[in-house]
Every structure is written in structure tokens, then in C-alpha cells.
Amino acid sequence: MIERIGNTVCLTGRDISYIMFTNENGDLLHFHFGKKIKSMDYSRMTDEWHEEWGYATNQFPLDVYPQEYPSYGLTDLRNPAYSVLNSDNNNLSMLCVKDFIIHKGQAYQINGLPCLFSAKSPCDTLEVILYDEVTCLEVRLFYTVFDEYNVIARSAAIVNRSEHNIKLLSAYSASLDLPVGEYDMIHFAGSWGRERELARTPIKIGMKAEIENARGGSGHQLNPFVMISSVDADEEKGEVYGFSLIYSGNHSSVAKSDQFRGLRVQQGINPNGFECVLGKDEEFYTPQCVICYSSSGFGAISREYHDLFRNNLMRSKWTHMNRPLLLNNWEGTYFNFTEEKLLDMAARAKELGLDLFVLDDGWFGKRNDDKSSLGDWTVNKDKLPSGLSGLADKINKLGLKFGIWIEPEMISPDSELYRAHPDWAVHVRGREPVEIRNQLILDLSRDDVCEYVINAVKNILSNANIEYVKWDMNRQMTDIPCAGYNHRYTLGVYRVMSEITSMFPDVLFEGCSAGGGRFDAGILAYMPQIWASDNSDAVSRLKIQYSTSIPYPVYSISSHVTASPNHQCGRITSLKTRAASAYMGTFGYELDVTKLTDDEITQIKEQISFDRRIQTLVREGDLYRILSPYDTNFSVSEIVSKDRRKALLTACKVLTAGQEKNARIKLRNLNTDKQYKDVVSGKIYRGDLLMYRGIMLNYDACDFASVVMLLEQTD
Ligand code: GLA
């Protein structure tokens, strides 16, 4: 709900209020974002404001005032929300409010960029029009608020109303000034095989904490999601502000403490390497940033984002459907397969009870290693004599669906496509482009290249019964042809993804980028699941999946049981623990199933039927992280159904110790006066005992042990 009372506008979500107002100079000031304020005496607002900031500072007021979208160079010398180079070579501007427009019942949509949509959720959008009389710069701010969520989705449009060209040097999607206080920043750092490692940093007075990524995609190294919290915040208490950018290109999240310990937080496209020239009446739209508030810790932030993303971001029809349980051949064969081998694996997958066989890299061109053929999307008949459609038919006859891997944004220098169109690779004229994994990136800022990619994928998917696609992107971006290029490329990626996923609405798409290098809300808008990491080791995955689950829904995290010793880190783990770790995501297998022992076959059959029992719960339930693998020797999480009748508990112990007594685990959010049966052990417990006294989890006496419970209410 959005209300305007005089110069004040109040946006109200489920338990939150976001209040801004215009002062006598026309400045757009920020008054409150936090717990809901049900009724306010707006006539007192100016007095309260001056009591807080003091009249003495009025000479230089904007430098201390909390603002909505601060300008640079006049009366606020903190970080601006945007920056322009005017035609006379200075960076100044000063925005004043021209108008507030309330778009009732609408979630704001940005052309070419993924955004939250309203679906059945009541929501409204506020548009604030700001204008600088001297430079004729117009800025429009958009704020969408949903009645049932504690989020505000923000974005901005920068419009040049002058006669001259201007250069936009930065434009954050949102800028939020938080009150004087002590704050921590929580972000995800990492690398290939170690994605989204949780990091927490106190932001001391005057300090700037910034995570910025300029690698082309959202990246393995830093994710476009941060939380700013009170220093006492944990999973269940404390004030937390989440910032999730719906964007898959270069990004930046900055928090800078000012002279009074107020904190200015900004998120958007990374200004480093960005610029956009705007001619008369040309406009630039930022991606959307979803800000979420919780007064009860990180867990509440997660549950909020999970519901919001599942219901109001992810467009695939698969979002609310259980996904086929799959076998992917990658770690089982890598490039070394024949049709016969694949069919053997598929036949065994069927016997085990799986639904889908996925053929990974190596099926096209002359690709027997990673040195060639990206761009040549024609089947390698030496390996697959009956082609993709013949193979799909054979796999379908076994009673399985068939899926494939593609990497459509790429081009190998050793490919027919490159020989025909060397200029289609991202490059700078006069320089040999840098190869990473022996490949270059297709220039998706060009319409003709986008069209080629759309047609190539359309052709593959139309000519065989392909029901699943793993969409990979295996390198970072170098050889940037011009400033601002990465954004234009990202718009091309979205165009291609949007057209293909709309053309094939029944196909299940999975995002991937050399593992989890592009796990972000932008990709989730098109693809309901994303491969979280090329590190498939069950124990490494505890951390990767734990932090990924903070913003992103558990069921969007693609997670496979692979061979032991693990191929990435050599760790030996039990099949039981590998499954326990993979249950916290979309479940599947990725190993040579023709080599399984009888005991492994029995266990896998049980795991598959168990996963079928928990799929809906993992897909739609509420997540409670109970013990963190970052802080403890354990990783324990619970997912509870919305009606509290079912709960899944997955627990892993990392290292064992002698004669160890573990703390009791207290479950969350059950019906206290009901009984639950643990389907795994057959034991019966009352909800209040599980929640208030807690239970001991009896781990095996070994490293990497696990316990899984599935609690179902008995009446
Ligand atoms: C990437 C993916 C892997 C696999 C390979 C194939 O690394 O993350 O899962 O598909 O590419 O080349």
C-alpha cells in the first residue's frame, strides 16, 4: 500500500514501513525503513527531523541528511547514487522533487531486464520524478511494495532532457541511508569450487565496505547480494537489511559509514568500467534491487526472499513443480563417451528409479575436449550416430526424459562459426582476444549475434525431444570493446534467455557458469534452478549451499551425488552423507552408475524414493538454519512445510572427536501440541519436545557423518 500525505509518502508492506518526504527546498529525504509505523503525526515530522539533525547544520544540510537518491558535488559530499559528466565537463547536479505518481496494483517492469512481477500478490509502485533545473537532468525513481512481503524493489531511470549529450558514469539502483548505529556487512566471496563463502565485516566509523565484480557475469568471486545487520544479529535476532540485485552482469554493493556513523548503502551496476552516453531525451534504466528488512535476524530474511523469488520472480512453470530426478553423465564420463555407454548409463538410471538422463558437454562439433567447437551446435555423429533425436528416442523408450548441456554464449576459435564470423567474438580491434578455457565470448550486444544464438538453440530444441537444458557459461569477460559494454552484453543475454525460455516453456532450464559463477536473481527469473558449484564434494557443499540458501530458494540450488573419492577435492565420504548434503537442493546423481556395487544400488534406490517424499517440502517450505558450518563443526538445517505438518532435518558433522557430547538440536516452527513421526527412524516425538527440549542426533563415529529426519505429523 502507498499513501501520500502532503509532502510525505509512506509505503507499507506486511510488517514494514518505508517513509520519505520532500522538504521546503524540494529535496527528497529518507525518513524511515524498518518495522511498520501504523499511524504517524506527519505534521510533527519536520520537527522530529530538526530535533535529530539540528538547525545548526542547515548551511550544509544534505551532507548529514538521509536521502533517497543523493546527487554529487553540491551540498552532499558523501557517495552519490549516480554520477554524470555534463557537457561542460563538470559532474554537478542537484535533484528536486517534481512529482510523486502512485501506480496502483502494479509491479514496476523494466524493458529488457528481469524484475519482480505481481502475480497474485497485491502491490503498488511509487514513481518519484526528480529534476535538475540547471542541467535538465531528470531522474525517475521506482519503488514497488507488496502487501504481503517485507521488501521494497527499487530502480531508477536517468533521462537527459538537455540539448547536449551527457555521459552517465554511474547509476545505482538504490541508495539507502541507515540511521546512526553500529553495522556489519555480510557478503559472499569465493572462487571456482568455493563459491559464496560467507564473510562478515564490521563497518567502523568512516569506513567503506565494498564488494564489486568486474568479471563479466555476476561471478564466483562476489555475489550481487549483501546484508547489512546490527552487530548482534544472527539467524534469529537483530535488525537486518538484505540487498539483492536482479542482475547477472558486473555489480557493486557499497556501504559507507559517515562522520556520525550513519550508513549509506548502495547497490547496482558496477561503476568501474561503466558509462553510457545519453543524447537528448535518451534514458538509462538500472536493474532492480530488492531490499528486504527483518527485525529477527538472517533466517527471516531468507524466508522472505525465498517466498518472494518463488512467487514473484521465477517465471518458469517448473518453479512450483517437482523436478525430474536426474542422472548427468559429466563426472561419470567427461568427454569420453559413446552412444552405447550413454545408453548403458541411462538404462541403469532407469533401474535406479531416476526420471531424466542429461547429456553434458561433448556431444557437438568435434568436441572431444574443451579445445573446440563451441558455436557449432551440430551433433557429433562419430559419438552419436543416431543424432540427438535418435538418442532422445532411445532414452525415452527406456522410460526416461532426455536433456542436454549447451553453452550458447560462447565461441571456440577452433570452430566453423569462428572461421565464418571472427568478428562475432568479443574483441578489441587490433588485438588478439584472450582465450579462457580455449574459448571466446559471442558479442551479444549485437542483434544479429543474438539472433544466431536464438536460432541455434531453437534448432536444437525443435529437432529432438529435449525436456531439460543445462545452460552453461564458462569464462570471464576480457577484451571489453568499450566502457559500458558489459551492461549491453547482459541485456543481450537476457534477450536470448527470455526468447528461448518463452519459446520452450515446457523445457526445464538449469543455469550454470563454470559451476556456480552466475548464481543470481537475474538468472533465476528465467531458470528455476542453477548448478551451485563444480565442487560436488558433500562436505564442501555444506558451506556453499548454506550461504547460497540465504537469499536463494533451497530448491533452486542444483545439487548432485557424485563419486567418492570426490573428483574436485579427493575427499572420501559415505553415500549416505553425499545424499544428505544433496537433499538440500534439486537432487540428482552425476557418476558412472554402471560401476555401482549392489549395496550402492540398494542405497541409491532408497535415496531416490526418499527424495520424492521431500521434494514438495524442499520446494515450498520455510528454511531454518540451525547450525552453521562456518561457525561450528556441523551443518544443520530444517525445512518446515507452511502448514507445519512436515519437517525435514538434515544434519552433517564434519570432523569426529572422541567421547563427544553434541548440543541438543531444537527444531523450529512445529505444532507444539502435535505428534510427529520420523519416517527415517520410525520414532514418534511431540512437537513441543522437539522444539523446546530438543533432541540428540546420533551421528556415526566417523568424520563426515550425517543424520536425516523426516517428521510427519501423525494426526
Ligand atoms: C562447466 C560446468 C560443468 C560441466 C562442464 C562441461 O564446468 O560447470 O558442470 O558442465 O562445464 O564442460
PDB file of N, CA and C in Angstrom, residues 360-418:
ATOM      1  N   ASP A 360      25.833 -34.148 -20.945  1.00  0.00           N
ATOM      2  CA  ASP A 360      26.576 -32.899 -20.703  1.00  0.00           C
ATOM      3  C   ASP A 360      27.448 -32.567 -21.911  1.00  0.00           C
ATOM      4  N   ASP A 361      28.499 -31.854 -21.681  1.00  0.00           N
ATOM      5  CA  ASP A 361      29.378 -31.325 -22.730  1.00  0.00           C
ATOM      6  C   ASP A 361      29.950 -32.458 -23.598  1.00  0.00           C
ATOM      7  N   GLY A 362      30.199 -32.131 -24.890  1.00  0.00           N
ATOM      8  CA  GLY A 362      30.946 -33.060 -25.744  1.00  0.00           C
ATOM      9  C   GLY A 362      30.127 -33.743 -26.814  1.00  0.00           C
ATOM     10  N   TRP A 363      28.890 -33.332 -27.024  1.00  0.00           N
ATOM     11  CA  TRP A 363      28.026 -34.037 -27.987  1.00  0.00           C
ATOM     12  C   TRP A 363      28.009 -33.408 -29.378  1.00  0.00           C
ATOM     13  N   PHE A 364      28.706 -32.283 -29.565  1.00  0.00           N
ATOM     14  CA  PHE A 364      28.533 -31.492 -30.803  1.00  0.00           C
ATOM     15  C   PHE A 364      29.895 -31.248 -31.464  1.00  0.00           C
ATOM     16  N   GLY A 365      29.828 -30.786 -32.722  1.00  0.00           N
ATOM     17  CA  GLY A 365      31.041 -30.432 -33.468  1.00  0.00           C
ATOM     18  C   GLY A 365      32.034 -31.578 -33.421  1.00  0.00           C
ATOM     19  N   LYS A 366      33.299 -31.247 -33.145  1.00  0.00           N
ATOM     20  CA  LYS A 366      34.289 -32.320 -32.959  1.00  0.00           C
ATOM     21  C   LYS A 366      34.867 -32.194 -31.555  1.00  0.00           C
ATOM     22  N   ARG A 367      33.987 -32.008 -30.625  1.00  0.00           N
ATOM     23  CA  ARG A 367      34.408 -31.684 -29.263  1.00  0.00           C
ATOM     24  C   ARG A 367      34.686 -32.950 -28.441  1.00  0.00           C
ATOM     25  N   ASN A 368      35.978 -33.277 -28.363  1.00  0.00           N
ATOM     26  CA  ASN A 368      36.394 -34.397 -27.523  1.00  0.00           C
ATOM     27  C   ASN A 368      37.191 -33.909 -26.328  1.00  0.00           C
ATOM     28  N   ASP A 369      37.356 -32.628 -26.259  1.00  0.00           N
ATOM     29  CA  ASP A 369      37.958 -31.967 -25.100  1.00  0.00           C
ATOM     30  C   ASP A 369      37.456 -30.526 -25.161  1.00  0.00           C
ATOM     31  N   ASP A 370      38.005 -29.660 -24.282  1.00  0.00           N
ATOM     32  CA  ASP A 370      37.422 -28.306 -24.252  1.00  0.00           C
ATOM     33  C   ASP A 370      38.102 -27.339 -25.237  1.00  0.00           C
ATOM     34  N   LYS A 371      38.768 -27.907 -26.252  1.00  0.00           N
ATOM     35  CA  LYS A 371      39.552 -27.024 -27.131  1.00  0.00           C
ATOM     36  C   LYS A 371      38.790 -26.522 -28.365  1.00  0.00           C
ATOM     37  N   SER A 372      37.619 -27.072 -28.637  1.00  0.00           N
ATOM     38  CA  SER A 372      36.986 -26.672 -29.906  1.00  0.00           C
ATOM     39  C   SER A 372      35.456 -26.679 -29.856  1.00  0.00           C
ATOM     40  N   SER A 373      34.888 -26.196 -30.964  1.00  0.00           N
ATOM     41  CA  SER A 373      33.503 -26.458 -31.421  1.00  0.00           C
ATOM     42  C   SER A 373      32.370 -25.675 -30.764  1.00  0.00           C
ATOM     43  N   LEU A 374      32.670 -24.854 -29.739  1.00  0.00           N
ATOM     44  CA  LEU A 374      31.553 -24.062 -29.194  1.00  0.00           C
ATOM     45  C   LEU A 374      31.053 -23.130 -30.294  1.00  0.00           C
ATOM     46  N   GLY A 375      29.779 -23.125 -30.506  1.00  0.00           N
ATOM     47  CA  GLY A 375      29.186 -22.360 -31.611  1.00  0.00           C
ATOM     48  C   GLY A 375      28.704 -23.275 -32.727  1.00  0.00           C
ATOM     49  N   ASP A 376      29.326 -24.456 -32.857  1.00  0.00           N
ATOM     50  CA  ASP A 376      28.914 -25.402 -33.913  1.00  0.00           C
ATOM     51  C   ASP A 376      27.926 -26.393 -33.306  1.00  0.00           C
ATOM     52  N   TRP A 377      26.687 -26.024 -33.236  1.00  0.00           N
ATOM     53  CA  TRP A 377      25.715 -26.829 -32.488  1.00  0.00           C
ATOM     54  C   TRP A 377      25.089 -27.923 -33.356  1.00  0.00           C
ATOM     55  N   THR A 378      25.993 -28.682 -34.016  1.00  0.00           N
ATOM     56  CA  THR A 378      25.501 -29.846 -34.770  1.00  0.00           C
ATOM     57  C   THR A 378      26.099 -31.088 -34.132  1.00  0.00           C
ATOM     58  N   VAL A 379      25.331 -32.137 -34.133  1.00  0.00           N
ATOM     59  CA  VAL A 379      25.725 -33.312 -33.351  1.00  0.00           C
ATOM     60  C   VAL A 379      26.986 -33.973 -33.918  1.00  0.00           C
ATOM     61  N   ASN A 380      27.802 -34.519 -33.040  1.00  0.00           N
ATOM     62  CA  ASN A 380      28.992 -35.271 -33.431  1.00  0.00           C
ATOM     63  C   ASN A 380      28.567 -36.704 -33.736  1.00  0.00           C
ATOM     64  N   LYS A 381      28.453 -36.997 -35.033  1.00  0.00           N
ATOM     65  CA  LYS A 381      27.899 -38.305 -35.438  1.00  0.00           C
ATOM     66  C   LYS A 381      28.861 -39.450 -35.136  1.00  0.00           C
ATOM     67  N   ASP A 382      30.158 -39.128 -34.968  1.00  0.00           N
ATOM     68  CA  ASP A 382      31.084 -40.216 -34.597  1.00  0.00           C
ATOM     69  C   ASP A 382      30.707 -40.769 -33.233  1.00  0.00           C
ATOM     70  N   LYS A 383      30.340 -39.855 -32.342  1.00  0.00           N
ATOM     71  CA  LYS A 383      29.980 -40.304 -30.993  1.00  0.00           C
ATOM     72  C   LYS A 383      28.527 -40.747 -30.924  1.00  0.00           C
ATOM     73  N   LEU A 384      27.679 -39.984 -31.627  1.00  0.00           N
ATOM     74  CA  LEU A 384      26.239 -40.229 -31.513  1.00  0.00           C
ATOM     75  C   LEU A 384      25.650 -40.493 -32.898  1.00  0.00           C
ATOM     76  N   PRO A 385      25.846 -41.707 -33.417  1.00  0.00           N
ATOM     77  CA  PRO A 385      25.437 -41.980 -34.801  1.00  0.00           C
ATOM     78  C   PRO A 385      23.957 -41.748 -35.050  1.00  0.00           C
ATOM     79  N   SER A 386      23.101 -41.901 -34.050  1.00  0.00           N
ATOM     80  CA  SER A 386      21.680 -41.671 -34.350  1.00  0.00           C
ATOM     81  C   SER A 386      21.251 -40.240 -34.042  1.00  0.00           C
ATOM     82  N   GLY A 387      22.249 -39.398 -33.843  1.00  0.00           N
ATOM     83  CA  GLY A 387      21.936 -37.979 -33.642  1.00  0.00           C
ATOM     84  C   GLY A 387      21.274 -37.747 -32.287  1.00  0.00           C
ATOM     85  N   LEU A 388      20.993 -36.481 -32.025  1.00  0.00           N
ATOM     86  CA  LEU A 388      20.351 -36.159 -30.740  1.00  0.00           C
ATOM     87  C   LEU A 388      18.935 -36.716 -30.695  1.00  0.00           C
ATOM     88  N   SER A 389      18.240 -36.633 -31.850  1.00  0.00           N
ATOM     89  CA  SER A 389      16.848 -37.075 -31.811  1.00  0.00           C
ATOM     90  C   SER A 389      16.790 -38.598 -31.665  1.00  0.00           C
ATOM     91  N   GLY A 390      17.732 -39.299 -32.341  1.00  0.00           N
ATOM     92  CA  GLY A 390      17.758 -40.759 -32.205  1.00  0.00           C
ATOM     93  C   GLY A 390      18.071 -41.157 -30.769  1.00  0.00           C
ATOM     94  N   LEU A 391      19.042 -40.448 -30.176  1.00  0.00           N
ATOM     95  CA  LEU A 391      19.419 -40.771 -28.793  1.00  0.00           C
ATOM     96  C   LEU A 391      18.254 -40.456 -27.844  1.00  0.00           C
ATOM     97  N   ALA A 392      17.626 -39.297 -28.093  1.00  0.00           N
ATOM     98  CA  ALA A 392      16.490 -38.922 -27.236  1.00  0.00           C
ATOM     99  C   ALA A 392      15.407 -40.000 -27.319  1.00  0.00           C
ATOM    100  N   ASP A 393      15.144 -40.481 -28.542  1.00  0.00           N
ATOM    101  CA  ASP A 393      14.098 -41.508 -28.689  1.00  0.00           C
ATOM    102  C   ASP A 393      14.460 -42.765 -27.900  1.00  0.00           C
ATOM    103  N   LYS A 394      15.736 -43.161 -28.022  1.00  0.00           N
ATOM    104  CA  LYS A 394      16.151 -44.389 -27.325  1.00  0.00           C
ATOM    105  C   LYS A 394      16.037 -44.210 -25.808  1.00  0.00           C
ATOM    106  N   ILE A 395      16.399 -43.039 -25.369  1.00  0.00           N
ATOM    107  CA  ILE A 395      16.321 -42.788 -23.918  1.00  0.00           C
ATOM    108  C   ILE A 395      14.852 -42.715 -23.486  1.00  0.00           C
ATOM    109  N   ASN A 396      14.053 -42.078 -24.303  1.00  0.00           N
ATOM    110  CA  ASN A 396      12.611 -42.031 -23.997  1.00  0.00           C
ATOM    111  C   ASN A 396      12.039 -43.449 -23.934  1.00  0.00           C
ATOM    112  N   LYS A 397      12.504 -44.305 -24.852  1.00  0.00           N
ATOM    113  CA  LYS A 397      11.990 -45.691 -24.852  1.00  0.00           C
ATOM    114  C   LYS A 397      12.359 -46.430 -23.577  1.00  0.00           C
ATOM    115  N   LEU A 398      13.484 -46.032 -22.975  1.00  0.00           N
ATOM    116  CA  LEU A 398      13.857 -46.642 -21.684  1.00  0.00           C
ATOM    117  C   LEU A 398      12.943 -46.153 -20.554  1.00  0.00           C
ATOM    118  N   GLY A 399      12.158 -45.126 -20.874  1.00  0.00           N
ATOM    119  CA  GLY A 399      11.243 -44.587 -19.858  1.00  0.00           C
ATOM    120  C   GLY A 399      11.807 -43.377 -19.141  1.00  0.00           C
ATOM    121  N   LEU A 400      12.791 -42.724 -19.775  1.00  0.00           N
ATOM    122  CA  LEU A 400      13.398 -41.530 -19.163  1.00  0.00           C
ATOM    123  C   LEU A 400      13.203 -40.321 -20.062  1.00  0.00           C
ATOM    124  N   LYS A 401      13.172 -39.155 -19.454  1.00  0.00           N
ATOM    125  CA  LYS A 401      13.241 -37.916 -20.232  1.00  0.00           C
ATOM    126  C   LYS A 401      14.697 -37.714 -20.645  1.00  0.00           C
ATOM    127  N   PHE A 402      14.900 -36.828 -21.626  1.00  0.00           N
ATOM    128  CA  PHE A 402      16.258 -36.589 -22.104  1.00  0.00           C
ATOM    129  C   PHE A 402      16.577 -35.091 -22.038  1.00  0.00           C
ATOM    130  N   GLY A 403      17.795 -34.772 -21.596  1.00  0.00           N
ATOM    131  CA  GLY A 403      18.207 -33.366 -21.523  1.00  0.00           C
ATOM    132  C   GLY A 403      19.629 -33.199 -22.000  1.00  0.00           C
ATOM    133  N   ILE A 404      20.001 -31.966 -22.334  1.00  0.00           N
ATOM    134  CA  ILE A 404      21.362 -31.714 -22.824  1.00  0.00           C
ATOM    135  C   ILE A 404      21.979 -30.478 -22.184  1.00  0.00           C
ATOM    136  N   TRP A 405      23.289 -30.406 -22.359  1.00  0.00           N
ATOM    137  CA  TRP A 405      24.119 -29.254 -21.962  1.00  0.00           C
ATOM    138  C   TRP A 405      24.366 -28.383 -23.193  1.00  0.00           C
ATOM    139  N   ILE A 406      24.310 -27.075 -23.027  1.00  0.00           N
ATOM    140  CA  ILE A 406      24.735 -26.163 -24.096  1.00  0.00           C
ATOM    141  C   ILE A 406      25.480 -24.982 -23.468  1.00  0.00           C
ATOM    142  N   GLU A 407      26.260 -24.338 -24.289  1.00  0.00           N
ATOM    143  CA  GLU A 407      26.947 -23.121 -23.815  1.00  0.00           C
ATOM    144  C   GLU A 407      26.795 -22.054 -24.893  1.00  0.00           C
ATOM    145  N   PRO A 408      25.576 -21.556 -25.075  1.00  0.00           N
ATOM    146  CA  PRO A 408      25.254 -20.786 -26.280  1.00  0.00           C
ATOM    147  C   PRO A 408      25.910 -19.416 -26.383  1.00  0.00           C
ATOM    148  N   GLU A 409      26.426 -18.890 -25.274  1.00  0.00           N
ATOM    149  CA  GLU A 409      27.017 -17.545 -25.339  1.00  0.00           C
ATOM    150  C   GLU A 409      28.473 -17.575 -25.817  1.00  0.00           C
ATOM    151  N   MET A 410      28.973 -18.760 -26.158  1.00  0.00           N
ATOM    152  CA  MET A 410      30.409 -18.916 -26.389  1.00  0.00           C
ATOM    153  C   MET A 410      30.747 -19.275 -27.825  1.00  0.00           C
ATOM    154  N   ILE A 411      32.025 -19.067 -28.141  1.00  0.00           N
ATOM    155  CA  ILE A 411      32.535 -19.457 -29.458  1.00  0.00           C
ATOM    156  C   ILE A 411      33.978 -19.938 -29.276  1.00  0.00           C
ATOM    157  N   SER A 412      34.291 -21.110 -29.840  1.00  0.00           N
ATOM    158  CA  SER A 412      35.684 -21.590 -29.802  1.00  0.00           C
ATOM    159  C   SER A 412      36.389 -21.014 -31.017  1.00  0.00           C
ATOM    160  N   PRO A 413      37.640 -20.534 -30.852  1.00  0.00           N
ATOM    161  CA  PRO A 413      38.386 -20.110 -32.051  1.00  0.00           C
ATOM    162  C   PRO A 413      38.497 -21.260 -33.051  1.00  0.00           C
ATOM    163  N   ASP A 414      38.577 -22.489 -32.545  1.00  0.00           N
ATOM    164  CA  ASP A 414      38.560 -23.640 -33.451  1.00  0.00           C
ATOM    165  C   ASP A 414      37.103 -24.092 -33.638  1.00  0.00           C
ATOM    166  N   SER A 415      36.399 -23.352 -34.491  1.00  0.00           N
ATOM    167  CA  SER A 415      35.004 -23.727 -34.793  1.00  0.00           C
ATOM    168  C   SER A 415      34.661 -23.192 -36.171  1.00  0.00           C
ATOM    169  N   GLU A 416      33.688 -23.825 -36.794  1.00  0.00           N
ATOM    170  CA  GLU A 416      33.219 -23.325 -38.093  1.00  0.00           C
ATOM    171  C   GLU A 416      32.661 -21.915 -37.924  1.00  0.00           C
ATOM    172  N   LEU A 417      31.986 -21.714 -36.803  1.00  0.00           N
ATOM    173  CA  LEU A 417      31.358 -20.406 -36.580  1.00  0.00           C
ATOM    174  C   LEU A 417      32.412 -19.303 -36.536  1.00  0.00           C
ATOM    175  N   TYR A 418      33.512 -19.564 -35.837  1.00  0.00           N
ATOM    176  CA  TYR A 418      34.556 -18.537 -35.726  1.00  0.00           C
ATOM    177  C   TYR A 418      35.217 -18.297 -37.077  1.00  0.00           C
TER     178      TYR A 418
END
